[in-house]
Every structure is written in structure tokens, then in C-alpha cells.
């Protein structure tokens, strides 16, 4: 079973700072960097996670995940269009997939992923989305459809909203800005750990 708390960070520096607090599952999501820089970030993140017993998920860059010996990749719907899914499976990479509507969920489930993500649950400031907030009712609907497959909720999550999201059916809670924009990210991570491990 994957950990309930699933933060996402855009640099190995964030991992170095926060993974030692007890994070057991983390995603490295970096956009628009040269390949050499991406490779260096992935290697640094791998070392940090290995030292602290944390599972590392690489967002989008499945080729680098393969060549760097990673074991988990997360793909959005657009990423799926470009990915060599046969190569990903042949390498034994675990796979997480983003979904926003019924067609995307059907596509994801056909791939037999290791988890499905739904978002944004709440309004998010992280990036422009072509989908509006999904809401807690959709979380419940998705969980009924995916069954025992882990369901990740993402988008606008806060510690205060965590209990309701879990009650709605999410197995894992993914968070970005509630930590990275917090004046005390370390304290916020500790609050998240307390909220998701009880």
C-alpha cells in the first residue's frame, strides 16, 4: 500500500529539506529544464529517498526515469500520448495516471496503473486547468469506480480539508502549495503526517 501522504516538489532541494521529516512517498515534478539539469535533479532525489526509505515518483520524464533506474513514473493524459507504455511496462516501472473526466478514467483503468489521480478536487493556484474543481462527490464516484486501486486526490488540498477528502474516498492525498507556500514548510509537513497517519 502506498502512503496516504503524497507531496509533490519541484526540486531535489525541497526533498532534501523535507523528506527526512518522515515522508515515505514523494513526487519530483520539474518543468522546462534542460535534460542535464533534470538528470542531476533525479539523481539527487534518488539519493535522498534511498537514504530515508522514501518512494520516489518521477513526473512526466519517463525516458529519464528508465535510464536513471527509477521505479515509479506519473503521467498526465498528454504525457500518455507521447509515452512508450510498452517500454515502461517492460522495465517494470510502476505507473500513476492523472484523470479529470470519465473518458480519461476509462483510459487510465485500461492501462492497469498502480494508482489513479483525480483533480483538482478544490480550486488550485498551481497551474491553469481546463477542468474545474471536481469536488468531494466526484472523489466518492471515482473511488467506487476504481475499487481497490489506490485513488489520489490532488488540487487545493490543505490539512484542514484532509479529513473530508479521506472520508469521501481518497486513499492518498497529494499536496504542493499548502506546503511550499507555507511560512513554515517543516511544521506543515508534520501536520500533514499527523493528519494522514491516524
mmCIF file with all atom_site columns, C-alpha atoms in Angstrom:
data_model
loop_
_atom_site.group_PDB
_atom_site.id
_atom_site.type_symbol
_atom_site.label_atom_id
_atom_site.label_alt_id
_atom_site.label_comp_id
_atom_site.label_asym_id
_atom_site.label_entity_id
_atom_site.label_seq_id
_atom_site.pdbx_PDB_ins_code
_atom_site.Cartn_x
_atom_site.Cartn_y
_atom_site.Cartn_z
_atom_site.occupancy
_atom_site.B_iso_or_equiv
_atom_site.pdbx_formal_charge
_atom_site.auth_seq_id
_atom_site.auth_comp_id
_atom_site.auth_asym_id
_atom_site.auth_atom_id
_atom_site.pdbx_PDB_model_num
ATOM 1   C CA . UNK A 1 1   ? 0.000   0.000  0.000   1.00 0.00 ? 1   UNK A CA 1
ATOM 2   C CA . UNK A 1 2   ? 1.306   3.425  -0.933  1.00 0.00 ? 2   UNK A CA 1
ATOM 3   C CA . UNK A 1 3   ? 1.497   6.076  1.772   1.00 0.00 ? 3   UNK A CA 1
ATOM 4   C CA . UNK A 1 4   ? -1.544  8.310  2.283   1.00 0.00 ? 4   UNK A CA 1
ATOM 5   C CA . UNK A 1 5   ? 0.581   11.483 2.258   1.00 0.00 ? 5   UNK A CA 1
ATOM 6   C CA . UNK A 1 6   ? 1.930   12.187 -1.218  1.00 0.00 ? 6   UNK A CA 1
ATOM 7   C CA . UNK A 1 7   ? 3.599   15.599 -1.556  1.00 0.00 ? 7   UNK A CA 1
ATOM 8   C CA . UNK A 1 8   ? 4.949   16.947 -4.827  1.00 0.00 ? 8   UNK A CA 1
ATOM 9   C CA . UNK A 1 9   ? 8.039   19.135 -5.084  1.00 0.00 ? 9   UNK A CA 1
ATOM 10  C CA . UNK A 1 10  ? 9.819   20.829 -7.970  1.00 0.00 ? 10  UNK A CA 1
ATOM 11  C CA . UNK A 1 11  ? 13.410  20.314 -6.861  1.00 0.00 ? 11  UNK A CA 1
ATOM 12  C CA . UNK A 1 12  ? 15.683  17.905 -5.051  1.00 0.00 ? 12  UNK A CA 1
ATOM 13  C CA . UNK A 1 13  ? 16.385  20.758 -2.624  1.00 0.00 ? 13  UNK A CA 1
ATOM 14  C CA . UNK A 1 14  ? 12.822  20.511 -1.334  1.00 0.00 ? 14  UNK A CA 1
ATOM 15  C CA . UNK A 1 15  ? 13.239  16.764 -0.904  1.00 0.00 ? 15  UNK A CA 1
ATOM 16  C CA . UNK A 1 16  ? 16.500  17.241 0.964   1.00 0.00 ? 16  UNK A CA 1
ATOM 17  C CA . UNK A 1 17  ? 14.758  19.662 3.298   1.00 0.00 ? 17  UNK A CA 1
ATOM 18  C CA . UNK A 1 18  ? 11.521  17.765 3.946   1.00 0.00 ? 18  UNK A CA 1
ATOM 19  C CA . UNK A 1 19  ? 11.849  14.032 3.207   1.00 0.00 ? 19  UNK A CA 1
ATOM 20  C CA . UNK A 1 20  ? 13.892  13.442 6.403   1.00 0.00 ? 20  UNK A CA 1
ATOM 21  C CA . UNK A 1 21  ? 10.850  14.522 8.450   1.00 0.00 ? 21  UNK A CA 1
ATOM 22  C CA . UNK A 1 22  ? 9.195   11.187 7.659   1.00 0.00 ? 22  UNK A CA 1
ATOM 23  C CA . UNK A 1 23  ? 7.848   11.464 4.115   1.00 0.00 ? 23  UNK A CA 1
ATOM 24  C CA . UNK A 1 24  ? 7.561   7.960  2.619   1.00 0.00 ? 24  UNK A CA 1
ATOM 25  C CA . UNK A 1 25  ? 6.223   8.809  -0.847  1.00 0.00 ? 25  UNK A CA 1
ATOM 26  C CA . UNK A 1 26  ? 7.139   11.874 -2.904  1.00 0.00 ? 26  UNK A CA 1
ATOM 27  C CA . UNK A 1 27  ? 6.864   13.069 -6.482  1.00 0.00 ? 27  UNK A CA 1
ATOM 28  C CA . UNK A 1 28  ? 9.522   15.096 -8.264  1.00 0.00 ? 28  UNK A CA 1
ATOM 29  C CA . UNK A 1 29  ? 7.757   17.340 -10.784 1.00 0.00 ? 29  UNK A CA 1
ATOM 30  C CA . UNK A 1 30  ? 10.068  19.673 -12.683 1.00 0.00 ? 30  UNK A CA 1
ATOM 31  C CA . UNK A 1 31  ? 9.058   21.566 -15.800 1.00 0.00 ? 31  UNK A CA 1
ATOM 32  C CA . UNK A 1 32  ? 11.067  23.139 -18.600 1.00 0.00 ? 32  UNK A CA 1
ATOM 33  C CA . UNK A 1 33  ? 14.641  22.367 -17.604 1.00 0.00 ? 33  UNK A CA 1
ATOM 34  C CA . UNK A 1 34  ? 17.496  21.104 -19.820 1.00 0.00 ? 34  UNK A CA 1
ATOM 35  C CA . UNK A 1 35  ? 17.975  17.338 -19.811 1.00 0.00 ? 35  UNK A CA 1
ATOM 36  C CA . UNK A 1 36  ? 21.306  17.504 -17.973 1.00 0.00 ? 36  UNK A CA 1
ATOM 37  C CA . UNK A 1 37  ? 19.718  19.522 -15.169 1.00 0.00 ? 37  UNK A CA 1
ATOM 38  C CA . UNK A 1 38  ? 16.759  17.148 -14.983 1.00 0.00 ? 38  UNK A CA 1
ATOM 39  C CA . UNK A 1 39  ? 19.065  14.156 -14.800 1.00 0.00 ? 39  UNK A CA 1
ATOM 40  C CA . UNK A 1 40  ? 21.055  15.772 -11.980 1.00 0.00 ? 40  UNK A CA 1
ATOM 41  C CA . UNK A 1 41  ? 17.864  16.550 -10.048 1.00 0.00 ? 41  UNK A CA 1
ATOM 42  C CA . UNK A 1 42  ? 16.597  12.987 -10.465 1.00 0.00 ? 42  UNK A CA 1
ATOM 43  C CA . UNK A 1 43  ? 19.886  11.528 -9.263  1.00 0.00 ? 43  UNK A CA 1
ATOM 44  C CA . UNK A 1 44  ? 19.951  13.809 -6.238  1.00 0.00 ? 44  UNK A CA 1
ATOM 45  C CA . UNK A 1 45  ? 16.329  12.945 -5.434  1.00 0.00 ? 45  UNK A CA 1
ATOM 46  C CA . UNK A 1 46  ? 17.089  9.222  -5.729  1.00 0.00 ? 46  UNK A CA 1
ATOM 47  C CA . UNK A 1 47  ? 19.942  9.512  -3.257  1.00 0.00 ? 47  UNK A CA 1
ATOM 48  C CA . UNK A 1 48  ? 17.817  11.425 -0.762  1.00 0.00 ? 48  UNK A CA 1
ATOM 49  C CA . UNK A 1 49  ? 14.932  8.986  -0.999  1.00 0.00 ? 49  UNK A CA 1
ATOM 50  C CA . UNK A 1 50  ? 17.198  5.954  -0.744  1.00 0.00 ? 50  UNK A CA 1
ATOM 51  C CA . UNK A 1 51  ? 18.763  7.359  2.411   1.00 0.00 ? 51  UNK A CA 1
ATOM 52  C CA . UNK A 1 52  ? 15.380  7.880  4.075   1.00 0.00 ? 52  UNK A CA 1
ATOM 53  C CA . UNK A 1 53  ? 13.305  4.930  2.883   1.00 0.00 ? 53  UNK A CA 1
ATOM 54  C CA . UNK A 1 54  ? 11.092  7.102  0.688   1.00 0.00 ? 54  UNK A CA 1
ATOM 55  C CA . UNK A 1 55  ? 9.465   6.014  -2.593  1.00 0.00 ? 55  UNK A CA 1
ATOM 56  C CA . UNK A 1 56  ? 10.293  8.437  -5.424  1.00 0.00 ? 56  UNK A CA 1
ATOM 57  C CA . UNK A 1 57  ? 7.870   9.088  -8.290  1.00 0.00 ? 57  UNK A CA 1
ATOM 58  C CA . UNK A 1 58  ? 9.121   10.934 -11.380 1.00 0.00 ? 58  UNK A CA 1
ATOM 59  C CA . UNK A 1 59  ? 6.577   13.126 -13.140 1.00 0.00 ? 59  UNK A CA 1
ATOM 60  C CA . UNK A 1 60  ? 6.419   13.069 -16.930 1.00 0.00 ? 60  UNK A CA 1
ATOM 61  C CA . UNK A 1 61  ? 10.043  12.244 -17.818 1.00 0.00 ? 61  UNK A CA 1
ATOM 62  C CA . UNK A 1 62  ? 9.586   8.528  -18.343 1.00 0.00 ? 62  UNK A CA 1
ATOM 63  C CA . UNK A 1 63  ? 12.670  8.166  -20.568 1.00 0.00 ? 63  UNK A CA 1
ATOM 64  C CA . UNK A 1 64  ? 14.895  9.655  -17.871 1.00 0.00 ? 64  UNK A CA 1
ATOM 65  C CA . UNK A 1 65  ? 13.146  7.535  -15.265 1.00 0.00 ? 65  UNK A CA 1
ATOM 66  C CA . UNK A 1 66  ? 14.068  4.482  -17.308 1.00 0.00 ? 66  UNK A CA 1
ATOM 67  C CA . UNK A 1 67  ? 17.679  5.410  -17.959 1.00 0.00 ? 67  UNK A CA 1
ATOM 68  C CA . UNK A 1 68  ? 18.262  6.513  -14.370 1.00 0.00 ? 68  UNK A CA 1
ATOM 69  C CA . UNK A 1 69  ? 16.873  3.313  -12.906 1.00 0.00 ? 69  UNK A CA 1
ATOM 70  C CA . UNK A 1 70  ? 13.837  4.832  -11.230 1.00 0.00 ? 70  UNK A CA 1
ATOM 71  C CA . UNK A 1 71  ? 10.941  2.569  -10.398 1.00 0.00 ? 71  UNK A CA 1
ATOM 72  C CA . UNK A 1 72  ? 7.873   4.830  -10.483 1.00 0.00 ? 72  UNK A CA 1
ATOM 73  C CA . UNK A 1 73  ? 6.587   7.354  -13.003 1.00 0.00 ? 73  UNK A CA 1
ATOM 74  C CA . UNK A 1 74  ? 3.491   9.562  -13.077 1.00 0.00 ? 74  UNK A CA 1
ATOM 75  C CA . UNK A 1 75  ? 1.939   10.537 -16.398 1.00 0.00 ? 75  UNK A CA 1
ATOM 76  C CA . UNK A 1 76  ? -0.750  13.034 -17.264 1.00 0.00 ? 76  UNK A CA 1
ATOM 77  C CA . UNK A 1 77  ? -3.105  12.428 -20.148 1.00 0.00 ? 77  UNK A CA 1
ATOM 78  C CA . UNK A 1 78  ? -0.965  14.415 -22.585 1.00 0.00 ? 78  UNK A CA 1
ATOM 79  C CA . UNK A 1 79  ? 2.112   12.542 -21.364 1.00 0.00 ? 79  UNK A CA 1
ATOM 80  C CA . UNK A 1 80  ? 0.368   9.247  -22.143 1.00 0.00 ? 80  UNK A CA 1
ATOM 81  C CA . UNK A 1 81  ? 0.050   10.321 -25.776 1.00 0.00 ? 81  UNK A CA 1
ATOM 82  C CA . UNK A 1 82  ? 3.840   10.536 -26.061 1.00 0.00 ? 82  UNK A CA 1
ATOM 83  C CA . UNK A 1 83  ? 4.922   7.725  -23.777 1.00 0.00 ? 83  UNK A CA 1
ATOM 84  C CA . UNK A 1 84  ? 6.118   4.287  -24.810 1.00 0.00 ? 84  UNK A CA 1
ATOM 85  C CA . UNK A 1 85  ? 3.926   2.343  -22.434 1.00 0.00 ? 85  UNK A CA 1
ATOM 86  C CA . UNK A 1 86  ? 5.341   -0.978 -23.583 1.00 0.00 ? 86  UNK A CA 1
ATOM 87  C CA . UNK A 1 87  ? 8.853   0.162  -22.659 1.00 0.00 ? 87  UNK A CA 1
ATOM 88  C CA . UNK A 1 88  ? 7.615   1.462  -19.313 1.00 0.00 ? 88  UNK A CA 1
ATOM 89  C CA . UNK A 1 89  ? 5.991   -1.874 -18.500 1.00 0.00 ? 89  UNK A CA 1
ATOM 90  C CA . UNK A 1 90  ? 8.905   -3.915 -19.828 1.00 0.00 ? 90  UNK A CA 1
ATOM 91  C CA . UNK A 1 91  ? 11.205  -2.026 -17.458 1.00 0.00 ? 91  UNK A CA 1
ATOM 92  C CA . UNK A 1 92  ? 8.910   -2.795 -14.538 1.00 0.00 ? 92  UNK A CA 1
ATOM 93  C CA . UNK A 1 93  ? 8.147   0.847  -13.786 1.00 0.00 ? 93  UNK A CA 1
ATOM 94  C CA . UNK A 1 94  ? 5.168   1.440  -11.566 1.00 0.00 ? 94  UNK A CA 1
ATOM 95  C CA . UNK A 1 95  ? 2.687   3.879  -13.085 1.00 0.00 ? 95  UNK A CA 1
ATOM 96  C CA . UNK A 1 96  ? 0.395   6.600  -11.785 1.00 0.00 ? 96  UNK A CA 1
ATOM 97  C CA . UNK A 1 97  ? -2.041  8.384  -14.105 1.00 0.00 ? 97  UNK A CA 1
ATOM 98  C CA . UNK A 1 98  ? -3.893  11.704 -13.851 1.00 0.00 ? 98  UNK A CA 1
ATOM 99  C CA . UNK A 1 99  ? -7.613  11.791 -14.663 1.00 0.00 ? 99  UNK A CA 1
ATOM 100 C CA . UNK A 1 100 ? -10.240 14.520 -14.834 1.00 0.00 ? 100 UNK A CA 1
ATOM 101 C CA . UNK A 1 101 ? -13.284 13.035 -16.572 1.00 0.00 ? 101 UNK A CA 1
ATOM 102 C CA . UNK A 1 102 ? -14.904 9.702  -17.410 1.00 0.00 ? 102 UNK A CA 1
ATOM 103 C CA . UNK A 1 103 ? -13.061 9.196  -20.679 1.00 0.00 ? 103 UNK A CA 1
ATOM 104 C CA . UNK A 1 104 ? -9.701  9.792  -19.015 1.00 0.00 ? 104 UNK A CA 1
ATOM 105 C CA . UNK A 1 105 ? -10.567 7.440  -16.173 1.00 0.00 ? 105 UNK A CA 1
ATOM 106 C CA . UNK A 1 106 ? -11.562 4.717  -18.641 1.00 0.00 ? 106 UNK A CA 1
ATOM 107 C CA . UNK A 1 107 ? -8.277  5.207  -20.478 1.00 0.00 ? 107 UNK A CA 1
ATOM 108 C CA . UNK A 1 108 ? -6.300  5.069  -17.240 1.00 0.00 ? 108 UNK A CA 1
ATOM 109 C CA . UNK A 1 109 ? -8.003  1.939  -15.957 1.00 0.00 ? 109 UNK A CA 1
ATOM 110 C CA . UNK A 1 110 ? -7.302  0.159  -19.250 1.00 0.00 ? 110 UNK A CA 1
ATOM 111 C CA . UNK A 1 111 ? -3.585  0.625  -18.512 1.00 0.00 ? 111 UNK A CA 1
ATOM 112 C CA . UNK A 1 112 ? -3.810  -1.168 -15.142 1.00 0.00 ? 112 UNK A CA 1
ATOM 113 C CA . UNK A 1 113 ? -1.915  1.591  -13.298 1.00 0.00 ? 113 UNK A CA 1
ATOM 114 C CA . UNK A 1 114 ? -0.649  1.440  -9.735  1.00 0.00 ? 114 UNK A CA 1
ATOM 115 C CA . UNK A 1 115 ? -2.826  4.406  -8.805  1.00 0.00 ? 115 UNK A CA 1
ATOM 116 C CA . UNK A 1 116 ? -5.225  6.872  -10.399 1.00 0.00 ? 116 UNK A CA 1
ATOM 117 C CA . UNK A 1 117 ? -5.199  10.569 -9.515  1.00 0.00 ? 117 UNK A CA 1
ATOM 118 C CA . UNK A 1 118 ? -8.242  12.852 -9.619  1.00 0.00 ? 118 UNK A CA 1
ATOM 119 C CA . UNK A 1 119 ? -8.022  16.599 -9.587  1.00 0.00 ? 119 UNK A CA 1
ATOM 120 C CA . UNK A 1 120 ? -8.322  19.358 -8.941  1.00 0.00 ? 120 UNK A CA 1
ATOM 121 C CA . UNK A 1 121 ? -10.597 18.499 -6.029  1.00 0.00 ? 121 UNK A CA 1
ATOM 122 C CA . UNK A 1 122 ? -10.687 22.152 -4.971  1.00 0.00 ? 122 UNK A CA 1
ATOM 123 C CA . UNK A 1 123 ? -9.677  25.343 -6.796  1.00 0.00 ? 123 UNK A CA 1
ATOM 124 C CA . UNK A 1 124 ? -5.910  25.416 -7.238  1.00 0.00 ? 124 UNK A CA 1
ATOM 125 C CA . UNK A 1 125 ? -3.421  28.183 -7.869  1.00 0.00 ? 125 UNK A CA 1
ATOM 126 C CA . UNK A 1 126 ? -0.676  25.837 -9.040  1.00 0.00 ? 126 UNK A CA 1
ATOM 127 C CA . UNK A 1 127 ? -1.477  25.850 -12.735 1.00 0.00 ? 127 UNK A CA 1
ATOM 128 C CA . UNK A 1 128 ? -4.188  26.710 -15.225 1.00 0.00 ? 128 UNK A CA 1
ATOM 129 C CA . UNK A 1 129 ? -6.555  23.793 -15.603 1.00 0.00 ? 129 UNK A CA 1
ATOM 130 C CA . UNK A 1 130 ? -9.069  23.134 -18.353 1.00 0.00 ? 130 UNK A CA 1
ATOM 131 C CA . UNK A 1 131 ? -11.147 21.292 -15.741 1.00 0.00 ? 131 UNK A CA 1
ATOM 132 C CA . UNK A 1 132 ? -12.915 22.993 -12.852 1.00 0.00 ? 132 UNK A CA 1
ATOM 133 C CA . UNK A 1 133 ? -12.901 21.742 -9.272  1.00 0.00 ? 133 UNK A CA 1
ATOM 134 C CA . UNK A 1 134 ? -14.081 18.135 -9.107  1.00 0.00 ? 134 UNK A CA 1
ATOM 135 C CA . UNK A 1 135 ? -15.480 18.243 -5.576  1.00 0.00 ? 135 UNK A CA 1
ATOM 136 C CA . UNK A 1 136 ? -15.849 15.582 -2.929  1.00 0.00 ? 136 UNK A CA 1
ATOM 137 C CA . UNK A 1 137 ? -18.796 13.879 -4.605  1.00 0.00 ? 137 UNK A CA 1
ATOM 138 C CA . UNK A 1 138 ? -16.617 13.120 -7.626  1.00 0.00 ? 138 UNK A CA 1
ATOM 139 C CA . UNK A 1 139 ? -13.946 11.704 -5.294  1.00 0.00 ? 139 UNK A CA 1
ATOM 140 C CA . UNK A 1 140 ? -16.548 9.252  -3.998  1.00 0.00 ? 140 UNK A CA 1
ATOM 141 C CA . UNK A 1 141 ? -17.703 8.371  -7.515  1.00 0.00 ? 141 UNK A CA 1
ATOM 142 C CA . UNK A 1 142 ? -14.118 7.749  -8.661  1.00 0.00 ? 142 UNK A CA 1
ATOM 143 C CA . UNK A 1 143 ? -13.403 5.546  -5.651  1.00 0.00 ? 143 UNK A CA 1
ATOM 144 C CA . UNK A 1 144 ? -16.420 3.394  -6.367  1.00 0.00 ? 144 UNK A CA 1
ATOM 145 C CA . UNK A 1 145 ? -15.233 3.023  -9.972  1.00 0.00 ? 145 UNK A CA 1
ATOM 146 C CA . UNK A 1 146 ? -11.599 2.205  -9.203  1.00 0.00 ? 146 UNK A CA 1
ATOM 147 C CA . UNK A 1 147 ? -12.403 -0.205 -6.375  1.00 0.00 ? 147 UNK A CA 1
ATOM 148 C CA . UNK A 1 148 ? -9.277  -1.416 -4.609  1.00 0.00 ? 148 UNK A CA 1
ATOM 149 C CA . UNK A 1 149 ? -6.956  0.601  -6.838  1.00 0.00 ? 149 UNK A CA 1
ATOM 150 C CA . UNK A 1 150 ? -5.460  3.486  -4.831  1.00 0.00 ? 150 UNK A CA 1
ATOM 151 C CA . UNK A 1 151 ? -7.128  6.838  -5.558  1.00 0.00 ? 151 UNK A CA 1
ATOM 152 C CA . UNK A 1 152 ? -5.051  10.015 -5.230  1.00 0.00 ? 152 UNK A CA 1
ATOM 153 C CA . UNK A 1 153 ? -6.821  13.306 -4.607  1.00 0.00 ? 153 UNK A CA 1
ATOM 154 C CA . UNK A 1 154 ? -4.966  16.447 -5.676  1.00 0.00 ? 154 UNK A CA 1
ATOM 155 C CA . UNK A 1 155 ? -5.700  20.136 -6.087  1.00 0.00 ? 155 UNK A CA 1
ATOM 156 C CA . UNK A 1 156 ? -6.326  22.727 -3.423  1.00 0.00 ? 156 UNK A CA 1
ATOM 157 C CA . UNK A 1 157 ? -5.836  20.276 -0.570  1.00 0.00 ? 157 UNK A CA 1
ATOM 158 C CA . UNK A 1 158 ? -4.986  21.570 2.891   1.00 0.00 ? 158 UNK A CA 1
ATOM 159 C CA . UNK A 1 159 ? -4.516  19.868 6.233   1.00 0.00 ? 159 UNK A CA 1
ATOM 160 C CA . UNK A 1 160 ? -7.883  21.247 7.267   1.00 0.00 ? 160 UNK A CA 1
ATOM 161 C CA . UNK A 1 161 ? -9.607  19.697 4.232   1.00 0.00 ? 161 UNK A CA 1
ATOM 162 C CA . UNK A 1 162 ? -7.817  16.358 4.583   1.00 0.00 ? 162 UNK A CA 1
ATOM 163 C CA . UNK A 1 163 ? -10.385 14.553 6.785   1.00 0.00 ? 163 UNK A CA 1
ATOM 164 C CA . UNK A 1 164 ? -13.246 15.319 4.404   1.00 0.00 ? 164 UNK A CA 1
ATOM 165 C CA . UNK A 1 165 ? -11.263 14.199 1.375   1.00 0.00 ? 165 UNK A CA 1
ATOM 166 C CA . UNK A 1 166 ? -10.353 10.946 3.060   1.00 0.00 ? 166 UNK A CA 1
ATOM 167 C CA . UNK A 1 167 ? -13.954 10.366 4.139   1.00 0.00 ? 167 UNK A CA 1
ATOM 168 C CA . UNK A 1 168 ? -15.077 10.964 0.551   1.00 0.00 ? 168 UNK A CA 1
ATOM 169 C CA . UNK A 1 169 ? -12.943 8.020  -0.579  1.00 0.00 ? 169 UNK A CA 1
ATOM 170 C CA . UNK A 1 170 ? -9.426  9.199  -1.385  1.00 0.00 ? 170 UNK A CA 1
ATOM 171 C CA . UNK A 1 171 ? -6.718  6.760  -0.353  1.00 0.00 ? 171 UNK A CA 1
ATOM 172 C CA . UNK A 1 172 ? -3.855  9.203  -0.887  1.00 0.00 ? 172 UNK A CA 1
ATOM 173 C CA . UNK A 1 173 ? -3.668  12.977 -0.558  1.00 0.00 ? 173 UNK A CA 1
ATOM 174 C CA . UNK A 1 174 ? -1.313  14.870 -2.839  1.00 0.00 ? 174 UNK A CA 1
ATOM 175 C CA . UNK A 1 175 ? -0.289  18.386 -1.927  1.00 0.00 ? 175 UNK A CA 1
ATOM 176 C CA . UNK A 1 176 ? 2.013   21.088 -3.272  1.00 0.00 ? 176 UNK A CA 1
ATOM 177 C CA . UNK A 1 177 ? 1.390   24.730 -2.386  1.00 0.00 ? 177 UNK A CA 1
ATOM 178 C CA . UNK A 1 178 ? -0.075  24.058 1.062   1.00 0.00 ? 178 UNK A CA 1
ATOM 179 C CA . UNK A 1 179 ? 3.493   23.120 1.957   1.00 0.00 ? 179 UNK A CA 1
ATOM 180 C CA . UNK A 1 180 ? 5.707   25.116 -0.382  1.00 0.00 ? 180 UNK A CA 1
ATOM 181 C CA . UNK A 1 181 ? 3.908   28.429 0.177   1.00 0.00 ? 181 UNK A CA 1
ATOM 182 C CA . UNK A 1 182 ? 3.569   27.915 3.920   1.00 0.00 ? 182 UNK A CA 1
ATOM 183 C CA . UNK A 1 183 ? 5.777   30.184 6.045   1.00 0.00 ? 183 UNK A CA 1
ATOM 184 C CA . UNK A 1 184 ? 6.940   27.067 7.939   1.00 0.00 ? 184 UNK A CA 1
ATOM 185 C CA . UNK A 1 185 ? 7.008   24.130 5.495   1.00 0.00 ? 185 UNK A CA 1
ATOM 186 C CA . UNK A 1 186 ? 8.565   21.780 8.069   1.00 0.00 ? 186 UNK A CA 1
ATOM 187 C CA . UNK A 1 187 ? 5.752   22.386 10.543  1.00 0.00 ? 187 UNK A CA 1
ATOM 188 C CA . UNK A 1 188 ? 3.179   21.947 7.801   1.00 0.00 ? 188 UNK A CA 1
ATOM 189 C CA . UNK A 1 189 ? 4.668   18.609 6.757   1.00 0.00 ? 189 UNK A CA 1
ATOM 190 C CA . UNK A 1 190 ? 4.482   17.432 10.353  1.00 0.00 ? 190 UNK A CA 1
ATOM 191 C CA . UNK A 1 191 ? 0.811   18.441 10.443  1.00 0.00 ? 191 UNK A CA 1
ATOM 192 C CA . UNK A 1 192 ? 0.202   16.504 7.236   1.00 0.00 ? 192 UNK A CA 1
ATOM 193 C CA . UNK A 1 193 ? 1.924   13.439 8.607   1.00 0.00 ? 193 UNK A CA 1
ATOM 194 C CA . UNK A 1 194 ? -0.214  13.602 11.746  1.00 0.00 ? 194 UNK A CA 1
ATOM 195 C CA . UNK A 1 195 ? -3.394  14.070 9.684   1.00 0.00 ? 195 UNK A CA 1
ATOM 196 C CA . UNK A 1 196 ? -2.753  11.144 7.340   1.00 0.00 ? 196 UNK A CA 1
ATOM 197 C CA . UNK A 1 197 ? -1.336  8.539  9.683   1.00 0.00 ? 197 UNK A CA 1
ATOM 198 C CA . UNK A 1 198 ? -4.111  8.311  12.226  1.00 0.00 ? 198 UNK A CA 1
#
